[in-house]
CSV table of C-alpha atoms and ligand atoms in Angstrom, one decimal:
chain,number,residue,atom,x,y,z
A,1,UNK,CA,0.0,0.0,0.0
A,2,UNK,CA,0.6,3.5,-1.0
A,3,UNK,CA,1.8,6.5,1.2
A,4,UNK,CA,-0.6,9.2,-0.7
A,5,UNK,CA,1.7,11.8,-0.1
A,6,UNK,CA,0.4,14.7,-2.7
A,7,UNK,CA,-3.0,15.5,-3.6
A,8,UNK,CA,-2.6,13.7,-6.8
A,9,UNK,CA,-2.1,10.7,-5.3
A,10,UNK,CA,-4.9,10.7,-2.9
A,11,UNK,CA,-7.3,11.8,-5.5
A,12,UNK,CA,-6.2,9.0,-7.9
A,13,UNK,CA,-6.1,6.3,-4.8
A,14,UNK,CA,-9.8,7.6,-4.3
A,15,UNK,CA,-11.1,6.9,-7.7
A,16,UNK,CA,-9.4,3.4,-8.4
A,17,UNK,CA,-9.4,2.1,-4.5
A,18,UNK,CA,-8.3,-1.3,-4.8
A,19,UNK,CA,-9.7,-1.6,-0.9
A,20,UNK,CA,-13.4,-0.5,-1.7
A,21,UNK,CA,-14.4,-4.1,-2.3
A,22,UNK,CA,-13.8,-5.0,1.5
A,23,UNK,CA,-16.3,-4.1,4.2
A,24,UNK,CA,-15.4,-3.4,7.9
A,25,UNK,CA,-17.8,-3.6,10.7
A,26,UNK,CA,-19.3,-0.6,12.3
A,27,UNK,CA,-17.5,-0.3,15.9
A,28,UNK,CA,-19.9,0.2,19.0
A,29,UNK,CA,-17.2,-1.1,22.1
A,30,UNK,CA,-15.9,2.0,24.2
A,31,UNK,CA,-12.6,1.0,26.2
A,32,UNK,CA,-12.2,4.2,29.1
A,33,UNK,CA,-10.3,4.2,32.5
A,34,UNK,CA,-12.2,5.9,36.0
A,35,UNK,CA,-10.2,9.5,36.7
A,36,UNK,CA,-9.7,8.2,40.4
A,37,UNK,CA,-5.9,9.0,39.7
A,38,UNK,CA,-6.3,11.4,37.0
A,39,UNK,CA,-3.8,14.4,37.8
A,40,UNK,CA,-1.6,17.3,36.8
A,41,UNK,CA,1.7,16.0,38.3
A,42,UNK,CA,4.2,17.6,35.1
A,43,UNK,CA,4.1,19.5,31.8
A,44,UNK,CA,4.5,17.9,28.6
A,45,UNK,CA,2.0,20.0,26.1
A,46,UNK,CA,1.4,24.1,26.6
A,47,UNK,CA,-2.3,23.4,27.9
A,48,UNK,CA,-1.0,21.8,31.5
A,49,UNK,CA,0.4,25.0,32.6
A,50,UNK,CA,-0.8,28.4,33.9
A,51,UNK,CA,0.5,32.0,32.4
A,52,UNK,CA,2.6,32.1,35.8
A,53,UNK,CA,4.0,28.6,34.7
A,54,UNK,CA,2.8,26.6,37.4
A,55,UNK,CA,0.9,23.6,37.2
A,56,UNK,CA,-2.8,23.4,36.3
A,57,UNK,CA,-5.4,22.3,39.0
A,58,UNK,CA,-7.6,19.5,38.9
A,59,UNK,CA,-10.5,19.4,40.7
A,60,UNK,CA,-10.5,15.4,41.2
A,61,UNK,CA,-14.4,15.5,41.9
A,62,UNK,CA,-15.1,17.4,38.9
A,63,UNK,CA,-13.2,15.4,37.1
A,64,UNK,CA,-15.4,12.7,38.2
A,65,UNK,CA,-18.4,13.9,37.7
A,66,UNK,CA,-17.4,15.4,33.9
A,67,UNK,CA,-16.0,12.2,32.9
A,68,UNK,CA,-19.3,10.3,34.5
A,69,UNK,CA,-21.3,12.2,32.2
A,70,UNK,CA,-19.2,11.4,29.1
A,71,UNK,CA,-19.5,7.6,30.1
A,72,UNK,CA,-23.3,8.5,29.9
A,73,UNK,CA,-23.4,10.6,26.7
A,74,UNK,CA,-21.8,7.9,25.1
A,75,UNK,CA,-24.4,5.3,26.2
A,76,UNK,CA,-27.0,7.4,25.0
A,77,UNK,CA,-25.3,6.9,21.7
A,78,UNK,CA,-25.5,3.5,21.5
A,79,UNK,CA,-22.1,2.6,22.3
A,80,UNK,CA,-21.1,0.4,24.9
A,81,UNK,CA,-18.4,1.2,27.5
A,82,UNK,CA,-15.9,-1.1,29.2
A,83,UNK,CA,-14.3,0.6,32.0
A,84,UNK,CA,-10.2,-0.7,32.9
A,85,UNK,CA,-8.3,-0.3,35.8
A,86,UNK,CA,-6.1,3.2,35.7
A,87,UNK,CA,-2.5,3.5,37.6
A,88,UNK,CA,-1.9,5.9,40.5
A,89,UNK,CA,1.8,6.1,39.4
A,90,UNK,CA,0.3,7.8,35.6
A,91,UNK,CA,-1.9,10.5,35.8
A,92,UNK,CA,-2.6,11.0,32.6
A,93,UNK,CA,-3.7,7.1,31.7
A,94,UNK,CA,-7.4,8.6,31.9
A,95,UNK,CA,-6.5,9.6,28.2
A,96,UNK,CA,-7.3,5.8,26.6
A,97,UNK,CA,-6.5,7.2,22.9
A,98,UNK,CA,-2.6,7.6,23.5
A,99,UNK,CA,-1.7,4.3,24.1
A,100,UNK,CA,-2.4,1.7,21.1
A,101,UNK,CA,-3.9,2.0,17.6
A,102,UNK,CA,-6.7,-0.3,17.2
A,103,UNK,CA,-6.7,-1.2,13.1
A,104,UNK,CA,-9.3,-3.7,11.3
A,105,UNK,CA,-7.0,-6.4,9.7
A,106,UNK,CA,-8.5,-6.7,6.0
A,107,UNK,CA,-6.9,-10.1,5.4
A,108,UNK,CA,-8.0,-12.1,8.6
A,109,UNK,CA,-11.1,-9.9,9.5
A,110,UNK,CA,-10.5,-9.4,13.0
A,111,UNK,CA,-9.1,-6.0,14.8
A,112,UNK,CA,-5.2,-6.1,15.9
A,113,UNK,CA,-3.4,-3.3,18.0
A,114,UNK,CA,-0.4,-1.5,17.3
A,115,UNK,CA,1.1,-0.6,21.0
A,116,UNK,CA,2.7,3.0,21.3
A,117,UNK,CA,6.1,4.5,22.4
A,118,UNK,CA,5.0,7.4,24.4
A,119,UNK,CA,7.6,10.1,23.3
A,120,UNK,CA,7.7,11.2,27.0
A,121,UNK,CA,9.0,9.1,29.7
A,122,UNK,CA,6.5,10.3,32.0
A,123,UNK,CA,3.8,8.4,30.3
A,124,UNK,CA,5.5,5.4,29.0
A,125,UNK,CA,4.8,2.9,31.8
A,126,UNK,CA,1.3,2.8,30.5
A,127,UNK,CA,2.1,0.5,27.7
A,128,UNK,CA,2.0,-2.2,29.7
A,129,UNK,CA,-1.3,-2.5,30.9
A,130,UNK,CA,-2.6,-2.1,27.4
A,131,UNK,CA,-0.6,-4.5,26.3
A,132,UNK,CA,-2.3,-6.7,29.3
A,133,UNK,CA,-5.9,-6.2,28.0
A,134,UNK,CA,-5.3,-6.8,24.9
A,135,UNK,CA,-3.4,-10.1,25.2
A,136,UNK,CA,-6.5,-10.5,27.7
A,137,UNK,CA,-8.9,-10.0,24.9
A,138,UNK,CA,-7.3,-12.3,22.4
A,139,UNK,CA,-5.8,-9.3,20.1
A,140,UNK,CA,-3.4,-9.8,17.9
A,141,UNK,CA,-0.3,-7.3,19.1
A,142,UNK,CA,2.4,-5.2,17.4
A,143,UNK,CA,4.6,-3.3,18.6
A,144,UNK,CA,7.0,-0.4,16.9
A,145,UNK,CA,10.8,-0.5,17.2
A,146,UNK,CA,11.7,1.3,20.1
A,147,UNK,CA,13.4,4.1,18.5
A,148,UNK,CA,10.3,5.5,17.0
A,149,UNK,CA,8.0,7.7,19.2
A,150,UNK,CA,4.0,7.0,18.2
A,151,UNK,CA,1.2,8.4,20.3
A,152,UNK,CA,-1.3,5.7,18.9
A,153,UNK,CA,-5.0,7.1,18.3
A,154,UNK,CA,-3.8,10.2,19.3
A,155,UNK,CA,-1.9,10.8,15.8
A,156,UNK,CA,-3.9,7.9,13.7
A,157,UNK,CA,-7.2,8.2,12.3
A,158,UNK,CA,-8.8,5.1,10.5
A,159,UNK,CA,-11.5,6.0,7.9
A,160,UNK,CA,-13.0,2.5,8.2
A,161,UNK,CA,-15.3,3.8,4.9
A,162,UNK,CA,-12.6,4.7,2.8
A,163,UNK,CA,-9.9,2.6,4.4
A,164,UNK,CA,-7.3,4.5,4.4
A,165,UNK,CA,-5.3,6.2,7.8
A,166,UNK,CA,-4.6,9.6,8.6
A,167,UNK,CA,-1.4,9.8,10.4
A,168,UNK,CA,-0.1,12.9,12.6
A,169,UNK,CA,3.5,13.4,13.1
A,170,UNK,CA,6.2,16.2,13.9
A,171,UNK,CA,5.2,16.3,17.6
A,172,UNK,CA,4.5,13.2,19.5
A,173,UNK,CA,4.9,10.4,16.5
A,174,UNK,CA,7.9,10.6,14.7
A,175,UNK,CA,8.0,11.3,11.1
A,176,UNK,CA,8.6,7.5,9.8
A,177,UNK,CA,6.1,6.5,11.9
A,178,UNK,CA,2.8,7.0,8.9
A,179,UNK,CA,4.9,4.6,6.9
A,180,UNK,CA,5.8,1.7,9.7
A,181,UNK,CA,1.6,2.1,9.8
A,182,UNK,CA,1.5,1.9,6.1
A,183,UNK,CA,3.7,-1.3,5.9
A,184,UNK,CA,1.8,-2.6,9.1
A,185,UNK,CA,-1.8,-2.5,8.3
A,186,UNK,CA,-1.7,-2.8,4.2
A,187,UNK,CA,-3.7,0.5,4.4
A,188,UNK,CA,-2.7,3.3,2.9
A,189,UNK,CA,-1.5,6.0,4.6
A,190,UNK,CA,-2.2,10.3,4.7
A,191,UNK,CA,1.0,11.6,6.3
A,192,UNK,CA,-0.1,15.1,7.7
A,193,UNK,CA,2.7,17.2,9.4
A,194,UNK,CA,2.0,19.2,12.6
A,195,UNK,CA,3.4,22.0,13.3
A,196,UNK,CA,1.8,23.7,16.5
A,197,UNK,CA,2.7,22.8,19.8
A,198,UNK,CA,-0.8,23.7,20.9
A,199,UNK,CA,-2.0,20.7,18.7
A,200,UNK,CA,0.2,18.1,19.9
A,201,UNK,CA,-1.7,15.3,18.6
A,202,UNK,CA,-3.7,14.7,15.7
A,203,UNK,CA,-7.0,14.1,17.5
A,204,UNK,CA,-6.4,17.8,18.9
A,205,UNK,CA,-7.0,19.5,15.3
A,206,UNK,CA,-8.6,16.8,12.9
A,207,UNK,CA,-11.7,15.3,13.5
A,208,UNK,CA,-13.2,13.4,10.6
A,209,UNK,CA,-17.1,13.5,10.7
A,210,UNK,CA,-17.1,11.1,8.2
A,211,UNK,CA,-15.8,10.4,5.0
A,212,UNK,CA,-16.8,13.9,3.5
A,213,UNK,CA,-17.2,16.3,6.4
A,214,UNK,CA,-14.0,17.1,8.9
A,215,UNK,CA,-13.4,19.4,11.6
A,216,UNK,CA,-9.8,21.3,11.5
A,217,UNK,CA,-7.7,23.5,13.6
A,218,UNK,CA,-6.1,25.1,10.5
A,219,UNK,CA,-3.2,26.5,12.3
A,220,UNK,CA,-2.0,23.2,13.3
A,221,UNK,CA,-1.2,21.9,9.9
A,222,UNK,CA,1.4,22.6,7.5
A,223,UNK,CA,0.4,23.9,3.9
A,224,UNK,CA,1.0,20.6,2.8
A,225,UNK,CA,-0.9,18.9,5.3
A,226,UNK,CA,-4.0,21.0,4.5
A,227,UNK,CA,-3.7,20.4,1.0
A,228,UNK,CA,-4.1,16.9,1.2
A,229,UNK,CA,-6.7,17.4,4.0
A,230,UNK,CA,-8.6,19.6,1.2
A,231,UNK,CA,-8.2,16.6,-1.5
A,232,UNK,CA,-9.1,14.4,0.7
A,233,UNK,CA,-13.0,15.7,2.7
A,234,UNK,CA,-15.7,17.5,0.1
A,235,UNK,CA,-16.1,19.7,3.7
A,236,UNK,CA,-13.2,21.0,5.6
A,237,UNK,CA,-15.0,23.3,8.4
A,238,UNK,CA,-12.6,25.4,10.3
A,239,UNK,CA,-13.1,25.4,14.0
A,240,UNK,CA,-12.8,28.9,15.5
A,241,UNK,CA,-9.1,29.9,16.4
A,242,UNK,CA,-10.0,30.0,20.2
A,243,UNK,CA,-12.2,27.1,20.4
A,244,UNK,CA,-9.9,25.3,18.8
A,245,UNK,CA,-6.7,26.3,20.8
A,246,UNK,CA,-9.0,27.1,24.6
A,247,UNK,CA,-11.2,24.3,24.4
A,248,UNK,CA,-10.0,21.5,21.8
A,249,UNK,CA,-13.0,22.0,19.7
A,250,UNK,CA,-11.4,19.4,17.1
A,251,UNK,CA,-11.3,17.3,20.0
A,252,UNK,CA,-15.2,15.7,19.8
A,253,UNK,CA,-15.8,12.5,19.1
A,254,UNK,CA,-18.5,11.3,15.9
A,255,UNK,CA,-18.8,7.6,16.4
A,256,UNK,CA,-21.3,7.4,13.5
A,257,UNK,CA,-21.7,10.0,11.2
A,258,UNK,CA,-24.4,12.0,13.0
A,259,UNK,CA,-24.3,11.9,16.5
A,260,UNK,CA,-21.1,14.6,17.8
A,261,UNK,CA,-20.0,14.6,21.1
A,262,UNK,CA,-18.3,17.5,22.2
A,263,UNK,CA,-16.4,19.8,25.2
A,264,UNK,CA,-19.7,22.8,25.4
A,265,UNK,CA,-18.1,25.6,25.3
A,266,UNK,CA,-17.5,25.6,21.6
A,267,UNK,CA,-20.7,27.2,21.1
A,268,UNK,CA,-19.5,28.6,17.5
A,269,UNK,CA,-18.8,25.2,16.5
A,270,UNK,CA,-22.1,23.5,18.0
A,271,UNK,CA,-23.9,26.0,16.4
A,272,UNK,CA,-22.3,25.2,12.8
A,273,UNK,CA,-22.7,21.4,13.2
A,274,UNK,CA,-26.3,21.7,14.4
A,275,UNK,CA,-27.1,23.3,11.2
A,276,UNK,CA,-25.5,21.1,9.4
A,277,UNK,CA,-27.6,18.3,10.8
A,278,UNK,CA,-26.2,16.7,13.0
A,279,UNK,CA,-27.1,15.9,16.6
A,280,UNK,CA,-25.0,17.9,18.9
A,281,UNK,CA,-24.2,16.4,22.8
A,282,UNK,CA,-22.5,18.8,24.3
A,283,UNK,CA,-20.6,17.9,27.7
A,284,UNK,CA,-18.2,19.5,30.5
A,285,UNK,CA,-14.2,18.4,30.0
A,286,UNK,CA,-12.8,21.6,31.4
A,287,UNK,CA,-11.2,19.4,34.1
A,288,UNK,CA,-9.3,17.3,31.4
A,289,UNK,CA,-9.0,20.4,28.9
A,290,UNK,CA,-6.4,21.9,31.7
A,291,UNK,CA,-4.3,18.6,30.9
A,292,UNK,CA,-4.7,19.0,27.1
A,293,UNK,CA,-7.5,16.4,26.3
A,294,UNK,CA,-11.3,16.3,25.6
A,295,UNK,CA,-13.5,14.0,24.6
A,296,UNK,CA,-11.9,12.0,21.9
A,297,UNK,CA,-8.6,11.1,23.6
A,298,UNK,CA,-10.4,10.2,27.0
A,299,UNK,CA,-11.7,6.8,25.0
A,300,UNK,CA,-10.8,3.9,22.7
A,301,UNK,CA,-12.8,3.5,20.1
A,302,UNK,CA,-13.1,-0.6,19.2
A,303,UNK,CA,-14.9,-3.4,17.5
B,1,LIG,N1,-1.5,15.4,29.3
B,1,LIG,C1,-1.7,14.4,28.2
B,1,LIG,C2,-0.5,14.5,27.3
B,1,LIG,O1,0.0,15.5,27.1
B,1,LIG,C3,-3.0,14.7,27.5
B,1,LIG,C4,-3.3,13.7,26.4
B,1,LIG,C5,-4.5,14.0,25.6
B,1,LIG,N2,-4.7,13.2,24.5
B,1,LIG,C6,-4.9,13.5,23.3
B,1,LIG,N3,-4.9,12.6,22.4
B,1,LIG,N4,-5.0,14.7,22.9
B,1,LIG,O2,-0.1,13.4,26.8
């Protein structure tokens, strides 16, 4: 499989997709961990600090509470949610999206997990665990060579329509990392560059409605990056410079190409998507928003 590099490429990938005869199933499983430990304890993106440079805040029964309703926002979409066991020693495991990438294998029909290399020390004793459930759940596991740094669902993006994987890298992933996931999962692979340390992670500026609608911080990107983003979505809707950057607009979660979860105080944007249709469930995250995550990255999304 192809890294579609230019827009060229991704348009002429689009039109003869050799993939389009395979079908993937829908997901509906929700893997989340319980806040209990969820803290600011270090800084490793811009959002964790204060102007002053101290530390953020949490509120741990906010937190609670906020995340409680997320679990039930995403019931009422349908989806069922599997709570796992967090880590007092990492404070930011409440963030499920970071550690693995969760990939359909087209050739044996059955999900498999790529396991990250958190770039940052701090976080990389979470691996483990992961790596526990999903040898627990009967997942085939791989793992990238330990030289490469890869924020899993954090910087990948499946379109399980168009099969094909949006990969962010320049911040947390490392820039080979969109072709080891190339080589990997047989998919083919949009390698978009990021280039603002407010958007650390894909899933911070790049949220894919569906195959034709996306959500973008377009200050995150490189000029490159948004051309192929423009080749590749009939509807590229620009979230709001503040939204984006204050309160992670690009950060909500579509599960199914209607239903939008998202952090509430991105009125502009809420207002946008409820006129373009779709059904708009707002929710609190201003406890996690202080760490750098909303609600996209505080869930795995599986089959
Ligand atoms: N404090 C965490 C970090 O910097 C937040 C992670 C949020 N995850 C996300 N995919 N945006 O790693």
């Amino acid at each position: 499989m192809a890294i579609l590099d230019t827009p060229d490429l991704l348009r002429q990938w689009t039109i003869a997709n050799p993939l389009s005869v395979k079908t993937i199933p829908q997901r509906n499983k929700i893997l989340m961990l319980h806040p209990q430990h969820y803290k600011i304890s270090y800084a490793i993106n811009p959002h964790m600090r204060l102007p002053d440079g101290k530390l953020k805040q949490v509120d741990s029964s906010k937190a609670t509470e906020q995340w409680k309703k997320l679990v039930k926002s995403l019931e009422n979409c349908g989806l069922e949610v599997e709570i796992m066991d967090s880590q007092a020693k990492f404070p930011d495991m409440v963030f499920a999206a970071n550690q693995s990438f969760v990939y359909w294998n087209l050739n044996t029909n059955r999900p498999e997990v790529l396991l990250s290399n958190m770039k940052h020390s701090e976080r990389q004793g979470e691996i483990p665990y992961f790596e526990e459930y999903f040898n627990a759940h009967d997942y085939k596991i791989h793992k990238i060579p330990q030289e490469l740094s890869f924020e899993g669902t954090g910087d990948a993006s499946i379109d399980i329509e168009r099969k094909v994987i949006f990969a962010g890298y320049g911040m947390r992933s490392h820039p080979s990392t969109p072709s080891r996931l190339c080589e990997l999962t047989g998919y083919p692979v949009v390698p978009l560059e990021l280039k603002n340390t407010d958007y650390y992670h894909l899933d911070t500026c790049f949220a894919p409605l569906g195959p034709r609608d996306v959500v973008i911080a377009d200050d995150a990107f490189s000029d490159e990056g948004l051309d192929l983003i423009y080749a590749a979505f009939e509807n590229v809707i620009h979230a709001d410079h503040i939204e984006a950057k204050e309160s992670l607009a690009a950060n909500l979660f579509c599960p199914n190409g209607k239903d939008v979860i998202i952090e509430e105080q991105n009125t502009r944007l809420i207002q946008r998507l409820s006129g373009l249709g779709y059904n708009v469930h707002p929710v609190d995250t201003s406890e996690f928003i202080k760490s750098g995550g909303s609600v996209f990255c505080l869930k795995l999304f599986l089959w």
